[in-house]
Short mmCIF file of C-alpha atoms and ligand atoms in Angstrom, two decimals:
data_model
loop_
_atom_site.label_atom_id
_atom_site.label_comp_id
_atom_site.label_asym_id
_atom_site.label_seq_id
_atom_site.Cartn_x
_atom_site.Cartn_y
_atom_site.Cartn_z
CA MET A 185 -32.29 21.90 81.62
CA ALA A 186 -33.41 24.29 79.17
CA ALA A 187 -35.13 22.70 76.48
CA PHE A 188 -34.38 24.84 73.17
CA TYR A 189 -37.61 24.38 70.54
CA ASP A 190 -40.61 23.31 69.68
CA THR A 191 -41.38 22.33 73.34
CA ALA A 192 -45.03 21.94 72.25
CA ARG A 193 -43.83 19.58 69.61
CA ALA A 194 -42.22 17.53 72.28
CA THR A 195 -44.61 16.58 74.62
CA ASP A 196 -45.50 13.69 75.96
CA ALA A 197 -48.73 12.46 74.83
CA HIS A 198 -49.86 11.82 78.15
CA GLY A 199 -48.74 15.40 79.02
CA ALA A 200 -45.21 13.95 81.27
CA GLU A 201 -42.23 15.86 80.69
CA PRO A 202 -41.52 17.19 77.14
CA PHE A 203 -38.39 16.17 75.61
CA ASP A 204 -35.99 17.61 72.51
CA LEU A 205 -34.75 13.95 71.86
CA VAL A 206 -36.28 11.18 72.19
CA VAL A 207 -33.32 7.96 71.95
CA LEU A 208 -34.48 4.25 71.35
CA GLY A 209 -31.34 2.13 73.13
CA ALA A 210 -29.11 2.76 75.07
CA GLY A 211 -26.23 1.70 73.75
CA SER A 212 -22.73 2.94 72.47
CA GLY A 213 -24.64 4.83 69.64
CA GLY A 214 -27.73 5.37 72.00
CA TYR A 215 -26.43 6.59 75.22
CA ALA A 216 -23.18 8.64 73.08
CA CYS A 217 -26.09 10.93 72.01
CA ALA A 218 -27.87 11.12 74.98
CA LEU A 219 -24.75 12.50 76.77
CA ARG A 220 -23.80 14.54 73.46
CA ALA A 221 -27.32 15.94 73.10
CA ALA A 222 -27.74 16.92 76.95
CA GLN A 223 -23.94 18.80 77.05
CA LEU A 224 -25.42 20.51 74.54
CA GLY A 225 -28.36 21.93 76.41
CA PHE A 226 -31.37 18.99 75.30
CA THR A 227 -33.59 17.41 77.26
CA VAL A 228 -33.87 13.63 76.50
CA ALA A 229 -35.40 10.58 77.18
CA LEU A 230 -32.82 7.40 77.43
CA VAL A 231 -35.44 4.46 76.62
CA GLU A 232 -33.48 0.51 77.77
CA LYS A 233 -34.82 -2.37 77.92
CA ASP A 234 -32.33 -3.62 79.63
CA LYS A 235 -29.11 -1.86 81.19
CA VAL A 236 -27.74 1.14 80.64
CA GLY A 237 -24.46 0.14 78.16
CA GLY A 238 -26.38 -2.40 75.70
CA THR A 239 -24.15 -5.22 74.20
CA CYS A 240 -20.65 -3.43 74.61
CA LEU A 241 -20.72 -3.35 78.11
CA HIS A 242 -23.00 -5.80 79.26
CA ARG A 243 -22.33 -8.99 76.77
CA GLY A 244 -19.92 -7.87 74.03
CA CYS A 245 -16.68 -5.63 74.30
CA ILE A 246 -15.64 -5.40 78.46
CA PRO A 247 -16.60 -8.43 79.55
CA THR A 248 -14.60 -10.50 75.66
CA LYS A 249 -12.11 -8.23 76.64
CA ALA A 250 -11.51 -9.10 80.37
CA MET A 251 -11.87 -12.88 79.73
CA LEU A 252 -8.75 -12.13 77.02
CA HIS A 253 -6.94 -10.23 79.87
CA ALA A 254 -7.84 -13.23 82.21
CA ALA A 255 -6.03 -15.42 79.11
CA GLU A 256 -2.83 -13.48 78.99
CA VAL A 257 -1.97 -13.97 82.25
CA ALA A 258 -2.65 -18.15 81.95
CA ASP A 259 -0.40 -17.61 78.46
CA SER A 260 1.87 -14.85 80.37
CA VAL A 261 2.39 -17.95 83.86
CA ARG A 262 2.24 -20.70 81.34
CA GLY A 263 5.58 -19.26 79.41
CA GLY A 264 6.99 -17.70 81.97
CA SER A 265 10.25 -19.71 81.81
CA GLN A 266 11.36 -18.62 78.95
CA PHE A 267 11.78 -15.51 80.78
CA GLY A 268 13.58 -16.75 83.77
CA VAL A 269 10.22 -16.77 85.72
CA HIS A 270 8.89 -20.48 86.21
CA ALA A 271 5.88 -21.53 87.47
CA ALA A 272 2.81 -23.13 87.09
CA ILE A 273 -0.72 -23.15 86.08
CA ASP A 274 -2.51 -24.83 89.16
CA LYS A 275 -6.17 -24.31 87.45
CA ILE A 276 -8.14 -22.32 85.12
CA ASP A 277 -11.54 -21.45 87.29
CA LEU A 278 -13.32 -19.80 84.48
CA ALA A 279 -16.41 -18.97 87.28
CA GLY A 280 -13.44 -16.93 88.65
CA VAL A 281 -12.54 -15.32 85.19
CA VAL A 282 -16.17 -14.26 84.66
CA ALA A 283 -16.71 -13.06 88.47
CA TYR A 284 -13.77 -10.67 87.17
CA ALA A 285 -14.94 -9.98 83.95
CA ASP A 286 -18.20 -8.65 86.11
CA SER A 287 -16.51 -6.78 88.52
CA VAL A 288 -15.12 -4.93 85.73
CA VAL A 289 -18.37 -4.29 83.84
CA GLY A 290 -19.97 -3.12 87.00
CA ARG A 291 -17.88 -0.85 87.97
CA MET A 292 -18.29 1.17 84.35
CA TYR A 293 -22.25 0.28 84.83
CA LYS A 294 -22.17 2.02 88.01
CA GLY A 295 -20.00 4.92 87.06
CA LEU A 296 -21.97 5.24 83.25
CA SER A 297 -24.95 5.28 84.83
CA GLY A 298 -24.07 8.43 87.58
CA LEU A 299 -22.87 10.05 84.09
CA VAL A 300 -26.12 9.39 82.59
CA SER A 301 -28.05 10.79 85.30
CA GLY A 302 -25.51 13.78 86.66
CA ASN A 303 -26.73 14.73 82.45
CA GLY A 304 -30.26 14.99 83.77
CA ILE A 305 -31.30 12.50 81.04
CA THR A 306 -34.50 10.72 81.77
CA VAL A 307 -34.60 7.03 81.72
CA VAL A 308 -37.14 5.04 80.49
CA GLN A 309 -37.16 1.69 81.61
CA GLY A 310 -39.22 -0.31 79.05
CA ASN A 311 -39.22 -2.25 75.77
CA GLY A 312 -39.97 0.99 73.26
CA ARG A 313 -41.51 1.01 69.86
CA LEU A 314 -41.52 3.33 66.86
CA THR A 315 -44.75 4.05 65.88
CA ALA A 316 -46.36 7.00 64.32
CA GLN A 317 -48.68 8.97 67.03
CA ASP A 318 -50.62 12.31 64.98
CA GLY A 319 -48.89 11.45 62.18
CA ARG A 320 -45.86 12.21 63.77
CA PRO A 321 -43.61 9.74 64.67
CA SER A 322 -42.84 8.43 68.34
CA VAL A 323 -41.78 6.70 70.68
CA THR A 324 -44.12 4.14 72.36
CA VAL A 325 -43.22 2.04 75.51
CA GLY A 326 -45.99 0.78 77.78
CA ASP A 327 -48.99 2.35 77.79
CA ARG A 328 -46.62 5.64 77.19
CA THR A 329 -45.66 7.59 74.35
CA TYR A 330 -43.44 9.56 74.28
CA GLN A 331 -42.66 12.17 70.75
CA ALA A 332 -39.84 14.60 70.23
CA ARG A 333 -38.56 16.86 67.07
CA ASN A 334 -36.03 14.26 66.58
CA LEU A 335 -35.90 10.54 67.58
CA ILE A 336 -32.95 8.14 67.16
CA LEU A 337 -32.51 5.08 66.48
CA ALA A 338 -30.28 3.19 68.59
CA THR A 339 -31.25 -0.28 68.71
CA GLY A 340 -28.00 -1.97 68.22
CA SER A 341 -27.04 -6.05 66.75
CA TYR A 342 -28.33 -9.23 67.87
CA PRO A 343 -26.32 -12.48 67.05
CA ARG A 344 -26.73 -13.89 63.63
CA SER A 345 -28.09 -17.82 63.28
CA LEU A 346 -27.99 -20.48 60.59
CA PRO A 347 -31.24 -21.92 59.61
CA GLU A 348 -29.83 -25.39 59.89
CA LEU A 349 -28.48 -24.90 63.69
CA GLU A 350 -30.64 -24.44 67.54
CA ILE A 351 -29.07 -22.42 69.69
CA ASP A 352 -29.70 -24.39 73.09
CA GLY A 353 -27.41 -22.34 75.39
CA ALA A 354 -26.02 -24.97 76.67
CA LYS A 355 -24.42 -27.32 73.27
CA ILE A 356 -24.40 -24.73 70.63
CA LEU A 357 -23.82 -20.96 71.53
CA THR A 358 -24.01 -17.61 70.76
CA SER A 359 -20.94 -15.71 72.11
CA GLU A 360 -23.62 -14.10 75.08
CA GLN A 361 -23.66 -17.90 76.21
CA ALA A 362 -20.69 -18.55 76.01
CA LEU A 363 -19.37 -15.44 78.18
CA ARG A 364 -22.07 -16.92 80.62
CA LEU A 365 -20.12 -20.54 80.68
CA ASP A 366 -18.91 -21.58 84.50
CA ARG A 367 -16.86 -24.42 82.93
CA LEU A 368 -15.01 -24.57 80.40
CA PRO A 369 -15.50 -27.43 77.64
CA ALA A 370 -12.38 -29.85 76.72
CA SER A 371 -12.94 -29.02 72.83
CA ALA A 372 -15.59 -26.78 71.08
CA ILE A 373 -15.42 -25.52 67.36
CA VAL A 374 -15.86 -22.23 66.68
CA LEU A 375 -18.58 -21.29 63.62
CA GLY A 376 -17.02 -18.29 62.25
CA GLY A 377 -13.51 -17.08 62.00
CA GLY A 378 -14.49 -13.48 61.71
CA VAL A 379 -13.63 -11.00 64.98
CA ILE A 380 -15.89 -13.19 67.97
CA GLY A 381 -14.77 -16.22 66.61
CA VAL A 382 -10.67 -15.40 66.33
CA GLU A 383 -11.31 -13.48 69.42
CA PHE A 384 -12.50 -16.95 71.52
CA ALA A 385 -10.45 -19.27 69.56
CA SER A 386 -7.40 -17.47 71.21
CA ALA A 387 -9.01 -17.10 75.10
CA TRP A 388 -10.09 -20.88 74.98
CA ARG A 389 -6.79 -22.15 73.28
CA SER A 390 -5.15 -20.39 76.28
CA PHE A 391 -7.51 -21.57 78.60
CA GLY A 392 -6.07 -25.18 76.90
CA VAL A 393 -9.26 -25.93 75.15
CA ASP A 394 -8.90 -28.04 71.99
CA VAL A 395 -10.47 -25.46 69.35
CA THR A 396 -10.97 -26.09 65.75
CA ILE A 397 -12.55 -22.78 63.83
CA VAL A 398 -14.40 -23.61 60.75
CA GLU A 399 -14.92 -20.39 58.34
CA ALA A 400 -16.89 -20.67 55.19
CA LEU A 401 -14.66 -17.94 53.13
CA PRO A 402 -10.83 -18.96 52.32
CA ARG A 403 -8.76 -17.49 55.43
CA LEU A 404 -10.07 -15.82 59.07
CA VAL A 405 -10.84 -12.31 59.68
CA SER A 406 -11.13 -11.59 55.84
CA GLY A 407 -12.19 -7.65 56.31
CA GLU A 408 -8.21 -7.73 57.10
CA ASP A 409 -5.32 -7.24 54.56
CA SER A 410 -4.57 -10.51 53.46
CA SER A 411 -1.34 -10.27 54.82
CA ILE A 412 -2.76 -10.38 58.39
CA SER A 413 -5.07 -13.53 57.91
CA ASN A 414 -1.57 -14.99 56.75
CA ALA A 415 -0.16 -14.08 59.70
CA LEU A 416 -2.71 -15.01 62.35
CA GLU A 417 -3.12 -18.04 60.87
CA ARG A 418 0.38 -18.94 60.93
CA ALA A 419 0.63 -18.00 64.62
CA PHE A 420 -2.93 -19.79 65.56
CA ARG A 421 -1.60 -22.81 64.08
CA LYS A 422 1.90 -22.44 66.15
CA ARG A 423 -0.62 -22.33 69.63
CA LYS A 424 -2.41 -25.69 68.10
CA ILE A 425 -5.56 -24.25 66.55
CA ASN A 426 -7.73 -25.83 64.16
CA MET A 427 -8.46 -24.69 61.50
CA VAL A 428 -10.74 -25.02 57.93
CA THR A 429 -10.91 -22.78 55.65
CA GLY A 430 -13.26 -22.71 52.18
CA ALA A 431 -15.72 -24.81 53.81
CA ALA A 432 -19.03 -24.02 55.13
CA LEU A 433 -21.40 -25.92 58.10
CA SER A 434 -23.84 -28.77 56.11
CA GLU A 435 -24.93 -30.62 59.05
CA CYS A 436 -25.03 -30.73 62.88
CA GLN A 437 -26.68 -33.15 65.61
CA ALA A 438 -26.78 -32.26 69.56
CA ASP A 439 -26.59 -34.01 72.14
CA GLU A 440 -26.10 -34.33 75.67
CA SER A 441 -22.98 -36.28 74.59
CA GLY A 442 -21.71 -33.38 72.54
CA VAL A 443 -21.85 -32.09 68.59
CA ARG A 444 -21.11 -33.17 65.58
CA VAL A 445 -21.49 -31.37 62.51
CA GLU A 446 -20.29 -32.59 58.66
CA LEU A 447 -19.33 -29.91 56.46
CA VAL A 448 -19.95 -29.55 52.72
CA ASP A 449 -16.74 -30.36 51.78
CA GLY A 450 -17.51 -33.97 53.73
CA GLN A 451 -15.76 -33.41 56.33
CA ARG A 452 -16.98 -34.39 59.84
CA LEU A 453 -15.78 -32.66 63.34
CA GLU A 454 -16.88 -33.01 67.03
CA ALA A 455 -16.74 -31.52 70.15
CA GLU A 456 -18.48 -30.89 73.54
CA LEU A 457 -19.96 -28.15 72.29
CA MET A 458 -19.74 -25.12 69.14
CA LEU A 459 -20.03 -22.00 69.58
CA VAL A 460 -21.68 -19.89 66.54
CA ALA A 461 -19.99 -16.55 65.68
CA VAL A 462 -20.86 -16.04 62.18
CA GLY A 463 -21.95 -12.31 62.07
CA ARG A 464 -24.40 -9.81 63.81
CA GLY A 465 -27.72 -8.92 62.58
CA PRO A 466 -29.09 -5.16 62.61
CA GLN A 467 -32.10 -5.50 65.44
CA THR A 468 -34.50 -3.41 63.80
CA ALA A 469 -37.62 -6.51 63.09
CA GLY A 470 -40.37 -5.44 64.98
CA LEU A 471 -39.63 -2.34 66.28
CA GLY A 472 -42.43 -0.97 64.27
CA PHE A 473 -40.15 0.69 61.90
CA GLN A 474 -41.48 0.12 58.35
CA GLU A 475 -45.01 0.97 59.56
CA SER A 476 -43.86 4.18 60.56
CA GLY A 477 -41.84 4.94 56.97
CA VAL A 478 -38.19 4.07 58.37
CA ASP A 479 -36.58 2.49 55.59
CA VAL A 480 -35.28 -0.55 56.07
CA ASP A 481 -32.84 -2.57 53.70
CA ASP A 482 -32.08 -6.05 54.74
CA GLY A 483 -32.91 -5.35 57.56
CA PHE A 484 -30.17 -2.49 58.01
CA VAL A 485 -32.07 0.92 58.49
CA ARG A 486 -31.06 3.56 55.38
CA VAL A 487 -29.25 6.77 55.65
CA THR A 488 -28.12 9.67 54.26
CA GLU A 489 -24.65 10.58 54.86
CA ARG A 490 -26.36 12.69 58.15
CA LEU A 491 -27.22 9.82 59.17
CA GLU A 492 -31.40 10.74 59.00
CA THR A 493 -33.60 7.66 57.74
CA SER A 494 -36.36 8.17 55.33
CA VAL A 495 -38.41 9.80 57.87
CA SER A 496 -37.58 13.52 58.38
CA GLY A 497 -35.89 14.36 62.37
CA VAL A 498 -35.60 10.51 62.51
CA TYR A 499 -31.75 9.24 62.68
CA ALA A 500 -29.91 6.04 62.90
CA VAL A 501 -26.82 5.41 65.18
CA GLY A 502 -24.30 2.19 65.62
CA ASP A 503 -25.19 -1.43 64.08
CA LEU A 504 -28.64 -0.26 62.81
CA VAL A 505 -26.23 1.27 60.07
CA ARG A 506 -24.54 -0.47 57.45
CA GLY A 507 -20.67 -0.45 58.24
CA PRO A 508 -18.42 -1.91 60.06
CA GLN A 509 -20.01 -2.89 63.73
CA LEU A 510 -17.97 -1.37 66.14
CA ALA A 511 -18.71 0.19 69.85
CA HIS A 512 -16.43 3.39 68.43
CA ARG A 513 -18.58 3.67 65.78
CA GLY A 514 -21.74 4.03 67.35
CA PHE A 515 -19.93 6.15 70.12
CA ALA A 516 -18.99 8.38 66.97
CA HIS A 517 -22.70 8.18 65.46
CA GLY A 518 -24.16 9.35 68.53
CA ILE A 519 -22.04 12.02 69.26
CA PHE A 520 -22.47 13.22 65.38
CA VAL A 521 -26.49 13.08 65.20
CA ALA A 522 -26.66 15.16 68.55
CA GLU A 523 -24.02 18.22 67.23
CA GLU A 524 -26.14 17.57 63.65
CA ILE A 525 -29.34 17.88 65.30
CA ALA A 526 -27.56 20.63 67.71
CA ASN A 527 -26.33 22.87 64.25
CA ARG A 528 -29.50 22.15 62.87
CA ALA A 529 -31.25 24.08 65.61
CA GLY A 530 -29.14 26.90 65.74
CA VAL A 531 -26.97 25.71 69.23
CA LEU A 532 -24.48 24.79 66.96
CA GLU A 533 -22.44 26.81 64.44
CA GLN A 534 -20.15 24.25 62.70
CA ALA A 535 -22.31 21.07 61.97
CA PRO A 536 -20.72 18.00 62.82
CA ALA A 537 -18.02 16.66 60.11
CA THR A 538 -19.74 12.73 58.42
CA ILE A 539 -18.14 9.60 59.72
CA VAL A 540 -16.31 7.32 57.17
CA ASP A 541 -16.34 4.08 58.35
CA ALA A 542 -12.57 3.23 56.31
CA ASN A 543 -11.67 5.74 59.27
CA VAL A 544 -12.57 3.83 61.98
CA PRO A 545 -10.09 1.97 63.96
CA ARG A 546 -10.41 -1.47 63.82
CA VAL A 547 -8.58 -3.65 66.59
CA THR A 548 -9.12 -7.58 67.29
CA TYR A 549 -8.18 -8.86 70.49
CA CYS A 550 -6.76 -12.39 69.78
CA ASP A 551 -3.20 -13.52 70.60
CA PRO A 552 -1.67 -11.88 68.62
CA GLU A 553 -3.58 -8.75 67.97
CA ILE A 554 -4.81 -7.41 65.25
CA ALA A 555 -5.21 -3.47 64.70
CA SER A 556 -5.64 -1.66 61.57
CA VAL A 557 -7.39 1.38 60.13
CA GLY A 558 -7.77 2.85 56.90
CA LEU A 559 -7.77 0.40 53.18
CA GLY A 560 -6.39 -3.11 52.29
CA GLU A 561 -3.47 -2.93 49.82
CA ALA A 562 -6.07 -5.21 47.54
CA GLU A 563 -9.16 -2.56 48.33
CA ALA A 564 -6.62 0.73 47.73
CA ARG A 565 -5.26 -1.20 44.56
CA THR A 566 -8.99 -1.44 43.32
CA ARG A 567 -9.49 1.97 44.00
CA PHE A 568 -6.35 4.05 43.24
CA GLY A 569 -4.67 2.35 40.96
CA GLU A 570 -1.17 2.17 41.46
CA VAL A 571 -0.15 1.77 45.30
CA GLU A 572 3.15 1.69 47.40
CA THR A 573 3.51 -0.59 50.32
CA PHE A 574 6.29 -1.75 53.02
CA THR A 575 6.42 -4.11 55.80
CA TYR A 576 8.27 -3.84 58.70
CA ASP A 577 8.64 -6.97 60.23
CA LEU A 578 8.53 -6.36 64.18
CA ALA A 579 11.73 -8.59 64.48
CA GLY A 580 13.77 -5.42 64.45
CA ASN A 581 12.44 -3.58 67.05
CA GLY A 582 13.60 -4.12 70.31
CA LYS A 583 10.46 -3.92 72.51
CA SER A 584 8.88 -7.00 70.71
CA GLN A 585 12.08 -8.78 70.64
CA ILE A 586 11.40 -8.41 74.88
CA LEU A 587 8.11 -9.18 74.72
CA LYS A 588 8.74 -12.40 72.44
CA THR A 589 6.35 -11.41 69.39
CA ARG A 590 6.27 -11.81 66.00
CA GLY A 591 4.17 -9.85 64.13
CA PHE A 592 5.06 -6.64 61.26
CA VAL A 593 3.14 -3.68 60.44
CA LYS A 594 2.22 -3.32 56.64
CA LEU A 595 1.90 0.80 55.55
CA VAL A 596 -0.25 0.97 52.43
CA ARG A 597 0.29 4.93 50.67
CA ARG A 598 -1.31 6.15 47.65
CA SER A 599 2.02 6.35 44.81
CA SER A 600 3.60 9.58 45.77
CA GLY A 601 0.58 10.44 48.14
CA PRO A 602 -0.85 9.87 51.95
CA VAL A 603 -0.56 6.75 53.59
CA ILE A 604 -4.01 5.13 53.48
CA GLY A 605 -4.16 1.95 55.04
CA ILE A 606 -2.35 0.68 58.03
CA HIS A 607 -1.97 -3.23 59.18
CA MET A 608 -0.30 -4.35 62.29
CA ILE A 609 -0.47 -7.60 63.79
CA GLY A 610 1.72 -9.12 67.07
CA ALA A 611 1.22 -8.49 70.54
CA ARG A 612 0.16 -5.16 72.27
CA VAL A 613 -0.37 -3.67 68.59
CA SER A 614 -3.99 -2.48 69.42
CA GLU A 615 -1.84 0.39 71.50
CA LEU A 616 -0.45 1.34 68.20
CA VAL A 617 -3.79 2.23 67.01
CA GLY A 618 -3.92 5.57 68.33
CA GLU A 619 -1.12 6.84 66.44
CA ALA A 620 -2.18 4.94 63.10
CA GLN A 621 -5.89 6.24 63.18
CA LEU A 622 -3.65 10.25 63.26
CA ILE A 623 -1.85 9.50 60.12
CA THR A 624 -4.25 7.83 57.75
CA ASN A 625 -7.06 10.20 59.23
CA TRP A 626 -4.82 13.22 58.80
CA ASP A 627 -3.88 12.29 55.37
CA ALA A 628 0.27 12.30 56.24
CA PHE A 629 2.80 11.25 54.00
CA PRO A 630 5.12 8.83 55.22
CA ALA A 631 7.96 11.95 55.02
CA ASP A 632 5.60 14.03 57.77
CA VAL A 633 6.00 10.56 60.26
CA ALA A 634 9.25 10.16 59.61
CA ASP A 635 10.35 13.74 61.07
CA LEU A 636 8.42 12.75 64.12
CA ILE A 637 10.94 10.89 67.02
CA HIS A 638 9.66 6.95 68.46
CA ALA A 639 10.57 6.68 72.52
CA HIS A 640 13.38 4.12 72.69
CA PRO A 641 12.66 1.67 73.44
CA SER A 642 8.76 1.33 72.44
CA GLN A 643 6.55 -0.60 70.14
CA THR A 644 5.51 2.80 68.66
CA GLU A 645 9.05 2.94 67.06
CA ALA A 646 7.52 0.10 64.64
CA LEU A 647 5.54 2.60 63.62
CA GLY A 648 8.41 5.39 62.56
CA GLU A 649 10.41 2.61 61.30
CA ALA A 650 8.50 1.61 58.57
CA HIS A 651 7.42 5.84 57.42
CA LEU A 652 10.83 6.03 57.52
CA ALA A 653 11.76 3.63 55.30
CA LEU A 654 8.62 4.36 53.08
CA ALA A 655 10.10 7.91 52.91
CA GLY A 656 13.01 6.52 51.50
CA LYS A 657 15.85 6.77 54.73
CA PRO A 658 15.13 3.66 56.61
CA LEU A 659 17.08 3.46 59.93
CA HIS A 660 16.80 -0.48 61.05
CA SER A 661 15.41 -1.88 57.83
CA HIS A 662 16.52 -2.11 54.45
CA GLY A 663 13.54 -0.19 53.11
P1 NAI B 96 -17.86 -11.39 61.01
O1 NAI B 96 -18.66 -10.86 60.30
O2 NAI B 96 -16.89 -10.68 62.22
O3 NAI B 96 -17.60 -12.58 61.05
C1 NAI B 96 -18.27 -13.69 61.31
C2 NAI B 96 -17.42 -15.04 60.52
O4 NAI B 96 -17.93 -15.32 59.59
C3 NAI B 96 -17.57 -14.75 58.84
O5 NAI B 96 -16.26 -14.89 58.43
C4 NAI B 96 -17.88 -15.39 57.84
O6 NAI B 96 -17.39 -15.86 56.66
C5 NAI B 96 -18.31 -16.39 58.58
N1 NAI B 96 -19.36 -17.63 58.43
C6 NAI B 96 -21.34 -17.34 57.83
N2 NAI B 96 -21.24 -18.19 58.03
C7 NAI B 96 -20.97 -18.99 57.84
C8 NAI B 96 -20.96 -20.70 58.02
N3 NAI B 96 -21.99 -21.09 57.48
N4 NAI B 96 -20.25 -21.18 57.75
C9 NAI B 96 -18.87 -20.80 58.22
N5 NAI B 96 -18.66 -19.69 58.51
C10 NAI B 96 -19.78 -18.87 58.18
O7 NAI B 96 -18.98 -11.56 62.48
P2 NAI B 96 -18.85 -11.47 64.09
O8 NAI B 96 -17.06 -12.61 64.49
O9 NAI B 96 -19.53 -12.92 64.36
O10 NAI B 96 -18.85 -10.41 64.97
C11 NAI B 96 -19.72 -9.56 64.85
C12 NAI B 96 -19.60 -8.65 64.68
O11 NAI B 96 -19.03 -8.18 65.82
C13 NAI B 96 -18.08 -8.02 63.75
O12 NAI B 96 -18.47 -7.10 62.60
C14 NAI B 96 -17.25 -7.53 64.76
O13 NAI B 96 -16.66 -6.23 64.12
C15 NAI B 96 -17.75 -6.46 66.15
N6 NAI B 96 -17.17 -7.17 67.25
C16 NAI B 96 -16.16 -6.38 67.57
C17 NAI B 96 -14.96 -6.83 68.10
C18 NAI B 96 -14.12 -6.06 67.88
O14 NAI B 96 -13.21 -4.63 67.77
N7 NAI B 96 -12.62 -5.74 68.80
C19 NAI B 96 -15.17 -8.02 68.95
C20 NAI B 96 -15.97 -8.80 68.58
C21 NAI B 96 -17.08 -8.80 68.17
#
């Protein structure tokens, strides 16, 4: 494959193959960048210390969603009699759930590895570090140094903890360790009621674990519209998931018999183990970023809106960049940077459009599911003043009634303007986010969507009905 420019500057210091791009980290952001750059004709080295696919494929999105699917199967069996199908759960074999998740990951990994090699990308196995070789940034892996005109930092994130906690992997766990448990605990404390916390709490409850979520802020999933948090808390209460909100951890002790915690309000809790899900931090320490002149702000790499760092030709993508830490944002960043480089090199005529965080769809796969895109009502009011909202209750949606799910679709529009936020909760609403993101990303007005015909009976009708109502012509609602 031809290198487009300046191969002399892109030569490995030890005379190995020259590259147009060196990508540090082969997770969602890194491999997406490598694949798009290779498609555009660039030569690419992809440096990875573990496996291509990163956190999302091996320790995050894919295995957790497999676990959550197994949890849904358990709930379907347990709740079968309400549909006239009587069944009982014999046992939950967590090792079997892990084996199933592993098989999914294994197939995806094989496919991805094939894609990477099929595109002529050179995978460099090892721990990479940013260094300044002859005054120019480069990536060093062991005793080899790789130089290229374009370096992409894509080292991702790690599970954060608290200073008062000792993560031992047995009683106090990160989500990565919790995914590898081969036996279910009888009880668990989930520290942090964000995305990871509510997903694990949901799955464990479906498997019969006695779960208590401890969240420092006043509500669960605080990044979502407050109506979503309220509905989730109601649903979780019904599922007998215990929740303590507005209370941070003060002390924690763990031994063979379990974990005992005291909260700042004096409450004491006890469980067999505790999952720590208090956020993920950008993986930037000890990688030579600052030494090479790359500005880092509170751990995050500082970038321009075109994702270039303070060093020309060095870009950062994915969880390293402050904003929603989502795999699909990483993919989008990776593709963006490859195209940006191609545009600057004259290979692509058009510069890619910048990525707007508010337009990135968000899904939380707990039961009930949460899916949203754009601004919440409070944020929209702060930003635009007057807004209009409409909430369509899934009680009026035939397919949701068939599924016996509760929930709603809430729309936020600028006063007499386009829809700028869509917030949904209920079984399977994750699948509605595709249409929702087209609406907000294309600045659609309620009347635009009201003209589209939604298949009956499907949950997509709930989106259609909400827009019909907001356009002033409700069908199955009071508008
Ligand atoms: P998060 O930021 O979503 O939630 C962490 C929660 O912990 C916050 O609500 C915070 O207030 C709380 N917290 C912090 N310190 C605390 C303390 N001392 N005591 C009690 N609560 C405390 O982070 P999370 O859930 O760890 O997830 C990390 C990242 O991974 C997120 O950015 C998330 O978007 C991403 N992710 C996305 C998924 C998806 O898209 N479905 C699934 C899992 C993770």
